[in-house]
Short mmCIF file of C-alpha atoms and ligand atoms in Angstrom, two decimals:
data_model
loop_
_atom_site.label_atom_id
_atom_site.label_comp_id
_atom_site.label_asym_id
_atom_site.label_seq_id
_atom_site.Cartn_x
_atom_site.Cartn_y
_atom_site.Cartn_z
CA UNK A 1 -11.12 -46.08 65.35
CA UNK A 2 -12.94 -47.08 62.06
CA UNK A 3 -12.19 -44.78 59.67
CA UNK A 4 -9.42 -42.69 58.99
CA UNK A 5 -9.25 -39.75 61.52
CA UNK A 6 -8.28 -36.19 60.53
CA UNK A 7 -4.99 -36.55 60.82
CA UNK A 8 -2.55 -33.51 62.05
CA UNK A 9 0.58 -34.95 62.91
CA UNK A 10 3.53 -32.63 62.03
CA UNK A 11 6.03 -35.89 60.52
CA UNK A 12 5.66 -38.76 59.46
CA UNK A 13 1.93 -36.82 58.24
CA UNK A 14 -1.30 -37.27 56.40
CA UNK A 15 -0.74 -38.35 52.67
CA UNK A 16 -3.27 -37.29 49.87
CA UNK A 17 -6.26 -40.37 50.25
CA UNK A 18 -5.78 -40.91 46.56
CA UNK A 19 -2.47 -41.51 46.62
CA UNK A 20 -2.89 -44.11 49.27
CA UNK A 21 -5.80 -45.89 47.55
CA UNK A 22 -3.42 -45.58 43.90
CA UNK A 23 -0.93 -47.37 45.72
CA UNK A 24 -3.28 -49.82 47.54
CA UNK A 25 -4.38 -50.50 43.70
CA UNK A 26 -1.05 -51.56 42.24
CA UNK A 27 0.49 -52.77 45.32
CA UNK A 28 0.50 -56.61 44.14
CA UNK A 29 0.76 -56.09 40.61
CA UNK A 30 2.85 -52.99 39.72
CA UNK A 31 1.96 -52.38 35.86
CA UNK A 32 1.50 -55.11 34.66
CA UNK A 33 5.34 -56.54 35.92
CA UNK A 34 3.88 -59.59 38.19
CA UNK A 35 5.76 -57.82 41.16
CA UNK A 36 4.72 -54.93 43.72
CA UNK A 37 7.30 -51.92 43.50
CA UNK A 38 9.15 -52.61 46.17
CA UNK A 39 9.76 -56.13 44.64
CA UNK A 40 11.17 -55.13 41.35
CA UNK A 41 15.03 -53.95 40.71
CA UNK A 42 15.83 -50.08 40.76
CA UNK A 43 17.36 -50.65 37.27
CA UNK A 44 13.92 -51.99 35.80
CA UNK A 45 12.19 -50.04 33.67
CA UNK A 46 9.80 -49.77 35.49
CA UNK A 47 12.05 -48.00 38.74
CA UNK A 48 13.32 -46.23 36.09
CA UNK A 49 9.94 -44.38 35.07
CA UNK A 50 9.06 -43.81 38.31
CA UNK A 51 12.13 -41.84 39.35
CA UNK A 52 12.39 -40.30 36.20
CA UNK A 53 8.98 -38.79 36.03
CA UNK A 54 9.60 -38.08 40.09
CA UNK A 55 12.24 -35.86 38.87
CA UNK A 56 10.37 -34.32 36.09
CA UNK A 57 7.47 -33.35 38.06
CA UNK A 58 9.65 -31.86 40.91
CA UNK A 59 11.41 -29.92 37.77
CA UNK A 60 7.91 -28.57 36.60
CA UNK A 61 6.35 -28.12 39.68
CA UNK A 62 9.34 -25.57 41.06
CA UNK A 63 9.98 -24.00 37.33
CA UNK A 64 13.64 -25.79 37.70
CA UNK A 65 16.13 -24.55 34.86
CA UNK A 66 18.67 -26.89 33.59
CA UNK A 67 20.81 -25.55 36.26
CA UNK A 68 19.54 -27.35 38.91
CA UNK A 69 19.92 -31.32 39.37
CA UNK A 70 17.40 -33.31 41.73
CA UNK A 71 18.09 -35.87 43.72
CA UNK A 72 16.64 -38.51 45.97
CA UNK A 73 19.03 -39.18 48.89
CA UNK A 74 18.81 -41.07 52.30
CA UNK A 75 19.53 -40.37 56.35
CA UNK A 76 16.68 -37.67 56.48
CA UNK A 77 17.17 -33.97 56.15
CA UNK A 78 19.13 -34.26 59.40
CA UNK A 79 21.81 -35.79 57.14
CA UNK A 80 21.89 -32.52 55.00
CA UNK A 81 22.66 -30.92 58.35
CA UNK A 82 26.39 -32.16 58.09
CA UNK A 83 26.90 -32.70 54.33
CA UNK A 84 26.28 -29.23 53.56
CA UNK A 85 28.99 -27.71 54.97
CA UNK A 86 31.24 -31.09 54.58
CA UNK A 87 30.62 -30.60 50.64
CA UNK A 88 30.00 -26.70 49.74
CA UNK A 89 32.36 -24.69 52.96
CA UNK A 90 35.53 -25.21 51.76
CA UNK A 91 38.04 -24.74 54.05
CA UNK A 92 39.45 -20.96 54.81
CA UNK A 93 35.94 -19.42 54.12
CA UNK A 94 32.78 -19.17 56.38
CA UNK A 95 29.26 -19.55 56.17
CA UNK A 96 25.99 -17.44 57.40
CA UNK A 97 23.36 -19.27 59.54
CA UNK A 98 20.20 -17.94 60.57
CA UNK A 99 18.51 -19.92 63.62
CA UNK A 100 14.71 -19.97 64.02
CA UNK A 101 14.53 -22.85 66.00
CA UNK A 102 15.08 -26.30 66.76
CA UNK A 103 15.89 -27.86 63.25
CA UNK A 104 18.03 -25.03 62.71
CA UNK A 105 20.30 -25.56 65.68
CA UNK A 106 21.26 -28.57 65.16
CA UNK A 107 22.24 -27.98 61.36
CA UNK A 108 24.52 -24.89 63.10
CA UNK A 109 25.81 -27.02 65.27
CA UNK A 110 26.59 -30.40 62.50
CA UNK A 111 28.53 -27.43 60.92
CA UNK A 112 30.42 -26.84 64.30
CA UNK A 113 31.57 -30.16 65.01
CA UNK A 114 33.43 -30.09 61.17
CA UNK A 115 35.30 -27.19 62.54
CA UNK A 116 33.78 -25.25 60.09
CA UNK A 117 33.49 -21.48 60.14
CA UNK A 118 30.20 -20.22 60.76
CA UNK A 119 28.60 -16.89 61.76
CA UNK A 120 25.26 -16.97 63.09
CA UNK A 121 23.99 -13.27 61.89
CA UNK A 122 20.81 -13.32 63.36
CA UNK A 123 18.65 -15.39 65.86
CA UNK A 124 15.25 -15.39 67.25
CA UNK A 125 15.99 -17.10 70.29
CA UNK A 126 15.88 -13.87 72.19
CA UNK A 127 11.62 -14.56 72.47
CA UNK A 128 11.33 -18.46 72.00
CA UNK A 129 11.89 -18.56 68.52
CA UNK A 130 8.55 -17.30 68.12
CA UNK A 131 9.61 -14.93 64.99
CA UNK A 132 11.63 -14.73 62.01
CA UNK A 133 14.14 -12.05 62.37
CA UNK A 134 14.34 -9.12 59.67
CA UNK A 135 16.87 -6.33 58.13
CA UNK A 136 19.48 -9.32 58.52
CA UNK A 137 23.36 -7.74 57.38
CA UNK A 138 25.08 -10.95 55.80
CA UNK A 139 28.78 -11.96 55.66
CA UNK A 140 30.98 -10.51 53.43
CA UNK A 141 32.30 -13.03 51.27
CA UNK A 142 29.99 -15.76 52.89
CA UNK A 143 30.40 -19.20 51.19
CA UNK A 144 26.40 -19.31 51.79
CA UNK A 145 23.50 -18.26 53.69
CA UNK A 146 21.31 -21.39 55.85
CA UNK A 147 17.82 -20.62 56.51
CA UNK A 148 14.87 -22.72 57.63
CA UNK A 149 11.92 -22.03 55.46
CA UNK A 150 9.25 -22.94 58.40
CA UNK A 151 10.27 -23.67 61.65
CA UNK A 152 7.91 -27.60 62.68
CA UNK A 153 8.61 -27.30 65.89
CA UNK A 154 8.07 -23.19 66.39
CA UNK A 155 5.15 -22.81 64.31
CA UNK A 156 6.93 -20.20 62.08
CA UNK A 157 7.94 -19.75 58.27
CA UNK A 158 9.93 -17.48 56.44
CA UNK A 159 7.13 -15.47 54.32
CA UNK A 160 9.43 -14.00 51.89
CA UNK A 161 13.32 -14.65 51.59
CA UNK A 162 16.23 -12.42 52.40
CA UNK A 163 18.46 -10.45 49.79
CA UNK A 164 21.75 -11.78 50.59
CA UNK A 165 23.09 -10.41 47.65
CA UNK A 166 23.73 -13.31 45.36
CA UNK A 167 25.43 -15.36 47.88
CA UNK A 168 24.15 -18.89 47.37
CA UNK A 169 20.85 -19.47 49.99
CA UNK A 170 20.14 -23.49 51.31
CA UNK A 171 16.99 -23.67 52.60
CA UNK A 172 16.25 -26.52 55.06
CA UNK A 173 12.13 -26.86 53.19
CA UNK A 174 11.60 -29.96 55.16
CA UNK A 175 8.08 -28.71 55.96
CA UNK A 176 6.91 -26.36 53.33
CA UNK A 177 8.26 -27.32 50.18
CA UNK A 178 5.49 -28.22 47.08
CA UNK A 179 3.50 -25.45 49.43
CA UNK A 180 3.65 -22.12 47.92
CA UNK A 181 5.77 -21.61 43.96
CA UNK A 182 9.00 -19.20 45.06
CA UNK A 183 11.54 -18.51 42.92
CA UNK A 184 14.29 -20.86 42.72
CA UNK A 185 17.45 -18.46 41.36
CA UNK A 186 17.85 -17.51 44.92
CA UNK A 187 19.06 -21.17 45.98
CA UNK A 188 22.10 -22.74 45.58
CA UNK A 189 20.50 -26.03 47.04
CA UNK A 190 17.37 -26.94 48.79
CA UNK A 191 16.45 -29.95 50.67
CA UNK A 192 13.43 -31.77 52.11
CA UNK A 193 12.72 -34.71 54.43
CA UNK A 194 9.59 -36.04 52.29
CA UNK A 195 7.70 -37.34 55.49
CA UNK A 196 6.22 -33.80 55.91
CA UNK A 197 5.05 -32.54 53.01
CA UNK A 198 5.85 -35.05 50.16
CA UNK A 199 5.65 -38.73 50.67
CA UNK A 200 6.73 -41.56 53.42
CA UNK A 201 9.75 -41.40 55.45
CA UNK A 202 13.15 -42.79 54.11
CA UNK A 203 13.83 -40.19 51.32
CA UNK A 204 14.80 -36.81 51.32
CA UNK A 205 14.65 -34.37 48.18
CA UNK A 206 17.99 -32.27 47.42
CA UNK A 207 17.62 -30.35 44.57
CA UNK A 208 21.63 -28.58 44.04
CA UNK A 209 22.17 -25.56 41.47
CA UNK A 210 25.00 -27.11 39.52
CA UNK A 211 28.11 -24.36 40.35
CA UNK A 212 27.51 -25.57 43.86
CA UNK A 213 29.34 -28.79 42.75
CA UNK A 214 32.54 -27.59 41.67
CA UNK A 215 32.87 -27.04 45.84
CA UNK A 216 32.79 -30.22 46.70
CA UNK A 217 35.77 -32.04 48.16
CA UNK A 218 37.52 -35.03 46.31
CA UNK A 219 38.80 -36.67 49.86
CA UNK A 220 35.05 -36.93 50.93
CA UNK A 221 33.56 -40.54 51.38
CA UNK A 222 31.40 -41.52 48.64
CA UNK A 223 28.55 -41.61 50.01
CA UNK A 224 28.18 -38.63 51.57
CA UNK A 225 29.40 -36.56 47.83
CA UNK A 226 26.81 -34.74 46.20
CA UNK A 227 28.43 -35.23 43.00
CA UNK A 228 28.01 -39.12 43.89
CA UNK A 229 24.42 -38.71 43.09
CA UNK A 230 24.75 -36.59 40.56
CA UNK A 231 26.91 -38.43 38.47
CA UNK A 232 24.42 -42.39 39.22
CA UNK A 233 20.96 -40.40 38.71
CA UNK A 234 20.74 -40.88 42.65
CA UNK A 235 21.27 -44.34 41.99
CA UNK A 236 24.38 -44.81 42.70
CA UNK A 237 23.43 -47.40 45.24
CA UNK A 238 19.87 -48.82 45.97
CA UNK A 239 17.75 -45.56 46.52
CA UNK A 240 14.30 -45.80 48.67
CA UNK A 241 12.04 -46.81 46.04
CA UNK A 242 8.90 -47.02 47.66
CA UNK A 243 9.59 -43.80 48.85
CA UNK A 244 10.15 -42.42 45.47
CA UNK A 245 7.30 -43.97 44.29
CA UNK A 246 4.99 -42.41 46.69
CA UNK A 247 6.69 -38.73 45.98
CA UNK A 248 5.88 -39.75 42.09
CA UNK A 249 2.43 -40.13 43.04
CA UNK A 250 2.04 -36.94 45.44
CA UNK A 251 3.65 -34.60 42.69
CA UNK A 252 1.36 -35.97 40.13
CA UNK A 253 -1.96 -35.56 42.79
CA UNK A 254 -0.22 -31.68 43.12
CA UNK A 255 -0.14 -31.46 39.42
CA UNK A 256 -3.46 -32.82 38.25
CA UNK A 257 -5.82 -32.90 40.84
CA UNK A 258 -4.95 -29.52 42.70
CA UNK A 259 -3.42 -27.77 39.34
CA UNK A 260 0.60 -26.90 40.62
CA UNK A 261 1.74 -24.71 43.19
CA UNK A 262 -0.02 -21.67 43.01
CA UNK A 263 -3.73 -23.50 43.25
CA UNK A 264 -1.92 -25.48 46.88
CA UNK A 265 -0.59 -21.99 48.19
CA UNK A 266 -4.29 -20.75 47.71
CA UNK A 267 -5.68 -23.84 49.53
CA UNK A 268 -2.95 -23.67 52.35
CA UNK A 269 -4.16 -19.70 52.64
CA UNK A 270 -7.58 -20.53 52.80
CA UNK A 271 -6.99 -23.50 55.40
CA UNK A 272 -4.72 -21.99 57.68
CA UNK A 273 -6.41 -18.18 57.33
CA UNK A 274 -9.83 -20.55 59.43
CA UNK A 275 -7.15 -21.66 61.79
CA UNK A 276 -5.77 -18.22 62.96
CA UNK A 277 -8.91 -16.83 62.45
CA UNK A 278 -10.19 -19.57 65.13
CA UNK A 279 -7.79 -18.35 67.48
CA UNK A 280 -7.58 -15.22 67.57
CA UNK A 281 -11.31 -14.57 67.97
CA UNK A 282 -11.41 -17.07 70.81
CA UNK A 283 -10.67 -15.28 73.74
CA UNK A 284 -9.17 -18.41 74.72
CA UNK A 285 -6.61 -20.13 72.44
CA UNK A 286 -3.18 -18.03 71.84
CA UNK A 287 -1.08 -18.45 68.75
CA UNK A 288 2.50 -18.97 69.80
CA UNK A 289 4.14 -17.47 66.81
CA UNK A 290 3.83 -13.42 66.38
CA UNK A 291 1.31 -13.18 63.65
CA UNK A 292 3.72 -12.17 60.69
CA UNK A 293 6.07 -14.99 61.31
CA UNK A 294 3.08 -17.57 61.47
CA UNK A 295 3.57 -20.64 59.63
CA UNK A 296 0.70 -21.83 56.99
CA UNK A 297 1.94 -25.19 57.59
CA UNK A 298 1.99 -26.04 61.08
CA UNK A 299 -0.34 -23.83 63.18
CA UNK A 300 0.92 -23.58 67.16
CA UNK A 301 -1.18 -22.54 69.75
CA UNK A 302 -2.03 -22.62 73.93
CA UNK A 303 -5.24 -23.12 75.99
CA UNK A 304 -5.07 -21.08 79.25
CA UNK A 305 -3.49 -24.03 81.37
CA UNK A 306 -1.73 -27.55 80.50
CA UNK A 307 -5.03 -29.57 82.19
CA UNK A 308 -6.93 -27.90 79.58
CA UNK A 309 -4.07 -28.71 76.85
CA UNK A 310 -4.42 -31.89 78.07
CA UNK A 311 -8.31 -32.58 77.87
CA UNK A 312 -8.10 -30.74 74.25
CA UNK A 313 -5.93 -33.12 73.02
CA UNK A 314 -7.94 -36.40 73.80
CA UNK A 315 -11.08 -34.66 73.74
CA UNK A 316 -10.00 -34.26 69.91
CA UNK A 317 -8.97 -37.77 69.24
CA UNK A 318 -12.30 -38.46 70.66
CA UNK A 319 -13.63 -36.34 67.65
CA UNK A 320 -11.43 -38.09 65.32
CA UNK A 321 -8.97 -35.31 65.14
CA UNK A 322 -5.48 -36.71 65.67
CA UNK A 323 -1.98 -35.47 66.23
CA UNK A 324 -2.50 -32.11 67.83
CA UNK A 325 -0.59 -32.37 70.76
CA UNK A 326 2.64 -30.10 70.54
CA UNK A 327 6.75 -31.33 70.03
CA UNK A 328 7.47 -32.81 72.94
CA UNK A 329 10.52 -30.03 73.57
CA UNK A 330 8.07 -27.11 73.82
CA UNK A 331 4.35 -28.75 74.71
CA UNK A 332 1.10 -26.75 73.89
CA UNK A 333 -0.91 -27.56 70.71
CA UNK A 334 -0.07 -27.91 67.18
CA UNK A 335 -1.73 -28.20 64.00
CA UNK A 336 0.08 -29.27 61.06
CA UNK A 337 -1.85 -28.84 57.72
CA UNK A 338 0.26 -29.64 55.08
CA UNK A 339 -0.96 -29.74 51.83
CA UNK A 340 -2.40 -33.07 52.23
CA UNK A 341 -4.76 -31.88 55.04
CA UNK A 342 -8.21 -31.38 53.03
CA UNK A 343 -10.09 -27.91 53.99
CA UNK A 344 -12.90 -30.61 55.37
CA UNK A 345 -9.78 -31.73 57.77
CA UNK A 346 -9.54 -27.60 59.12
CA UNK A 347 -13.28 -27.17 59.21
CA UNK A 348 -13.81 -29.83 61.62
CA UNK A 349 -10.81 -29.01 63.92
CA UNK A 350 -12.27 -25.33 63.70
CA UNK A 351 -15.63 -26.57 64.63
CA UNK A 352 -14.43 -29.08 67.42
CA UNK A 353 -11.74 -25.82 69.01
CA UNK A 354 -15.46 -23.85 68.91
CA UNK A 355 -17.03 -26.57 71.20
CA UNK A 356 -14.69 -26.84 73.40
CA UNK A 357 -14.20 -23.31 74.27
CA UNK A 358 -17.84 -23.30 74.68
CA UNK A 359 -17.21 -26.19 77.00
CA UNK A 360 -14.44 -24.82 78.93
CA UNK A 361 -14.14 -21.04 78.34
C1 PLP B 401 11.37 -32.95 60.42
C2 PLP B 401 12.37 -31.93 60.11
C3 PLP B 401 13.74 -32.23 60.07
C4 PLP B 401 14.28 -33.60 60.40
O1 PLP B 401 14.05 -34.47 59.38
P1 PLP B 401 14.61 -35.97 59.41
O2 PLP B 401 14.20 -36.44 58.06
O3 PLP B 401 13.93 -36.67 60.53
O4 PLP B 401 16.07 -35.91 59.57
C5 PLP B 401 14.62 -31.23 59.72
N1 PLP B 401 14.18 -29.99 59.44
C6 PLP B 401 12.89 -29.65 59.48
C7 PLP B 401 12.47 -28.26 59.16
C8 PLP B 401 11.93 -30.61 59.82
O5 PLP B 401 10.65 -30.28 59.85
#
């Protein structure tokens, strides 16, 4: 391959090309310091601007009040899995889970192996996971509600959230967040794996309404403390700077070349309204997700037999159209068009799914 291929891979994914290229720019010479970013100390000034104006920009972007603190930790959002309830379920009272898939099974069960209470009030693993349940009755006196905002693996995403009454709601927005504005009272804490939608792997955005702190344990190592972070500017020891860096860059491509949130949910509309549209008048492909549980982030979808999956898949890479082929835990196809895949990206997958039912159909 010669140039850079479409790329749909669902995580690590595509990164905005002028980020990369910004980067490429001042990788030897990071403002004028003599020393790339990932050479220089996290207490420089110039680590310092970066993760400062990271933070601001995540602040603006989501319409933040003071009430909220953001932070940059490490170990993925599979980390959050455990140190949510090991920080904000004290002991005695219980917790609400809703599971819509893979990500959100495992973050049930991280909760389980604490010995923590936990209700699971609804499920969609009745039909494959391949909706997101409604009309959901919440705990009494729940300590908070877990969702997953869009299910990777599944293909689906929450396209409102529930009323749970003013109990505190986490979301796990490993794969949507920066994608759509929502409104941010609802959330006592929200975290994201950046390799999806945000920047490289190593970091992962938690951004924690501040009442959520006075939960947290003092017998709790420090490391895994959300007040830890709180209290060092998520510096309490060496954070992932390159990874910060790149977020820094991403939030400021989301700010000034697409124009904020609302501009990237009318891009992600557009791009992923082609996709569905692609299938559904196919005759060919099938959507995996029921159609008002479908995901505008990653896009999942079957050919009539797993030969044809098959030839799809590398007939696509052929076409320089990567990363298509489904998780490995449930096979198929999937698209993942976060908000670094251009509309150029969709309009040549749609083009190239065209073909090949012409092909094959
Ligand atoms: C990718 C993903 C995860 C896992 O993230 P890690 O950073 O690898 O721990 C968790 N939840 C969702 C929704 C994901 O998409």
């Amino acid at each position: 391959m010669k140039g850079r291929i479409h790329n749909f891979n669902a995580g690590p994914a595509v990164l905005p090309l002028p980020v990369l290229e910004e980067i490429q720019a001042e990788l030897l010479n990071f403002k004028g310091s003599g020393m790339s970013i990932t050479e220089v100390s996290h207490r420089s000034k110039w680590f310092d601007e970066v993760i400062q104006d990271a933070t601001t920009r995540v602040r603006r972007l989501l319409k933040l009040d003071d009430s909220f603190r953001v932070l940059f930790l490490q170990g993925g959002a599979s980390l959050q899995f455990c140190m949510i309830p090991m920080n904000l379920l004290p002991d005695g009272q219980s917790a609400d889970y809703v599971n819509t898939g893979s990500w959100a099974t495992k973050a049930i069960k991280e909760a389980g192996i604490q010995g923590k209470a936990i209700n699971v009030v609804a499920s969609s693993e009745d039909k494959n996971f391949s909706y997101i349940p409604k009309d959901i009755s919440f705990s009494r006196d729940t300590a908070y509600v877990h969702i997953t905002s869009n299910n990777t693996i599944k293909g689906t995403q929450w396209a409102s959230f529930p009323d749970t009454g003013g109990v505190p709601l986490i979301s796990d927005m490993s794969s949507d967040i920066m994608s759509r504005p929502f409104d941010p009272s609802l959330f006592g804490l929200i975290y994201a794996g950046a390799q999806k939608n945000l920047g490289p792997a190593g970091v992962t955005l938690v951004i924690i309404r501040e009442d959520m702190l006075e939960r947290v344990p003092r017998g709790l190592p420090t490391m895994l403390k959300y007040t830890t972070y709180v209290d060092h500017n998520s510096m309490f020891n060496t954070p992932p700077c390159f990874a910060v860096y790149t977020i820094q860059l991403v939030l400021k491509w989301l700010e000034e070349t697409i124009g904020g949130l609302e501009k990237m949910e009318e891009v992600n509309r557009e791009k992923a309204g082609l996709l569905y549209k692609a299938i559904d008048e196919s005759g060919f492909y099938k959507g995996t997700a029921e159609k008002e549980s479908r995901s505008m982030m990653n896009v999942t979808f079957r050919l009539p037999s797993e030969d044809l999956e098959k030839q799809f898949v590398q007939q696509a890479i052929e076409h320089g159209l990567g990363g298509l082929k489904g998780h490995r835990s449930v096979g198929g196809c999937r698209a993942s068009i976060y908000n670094a895949t251009s509309l150029e990206a969709v309009k040549a997958l749609v083009d190239f799914m065209d073909e090949f039912v012409h092909e094959n159909g």
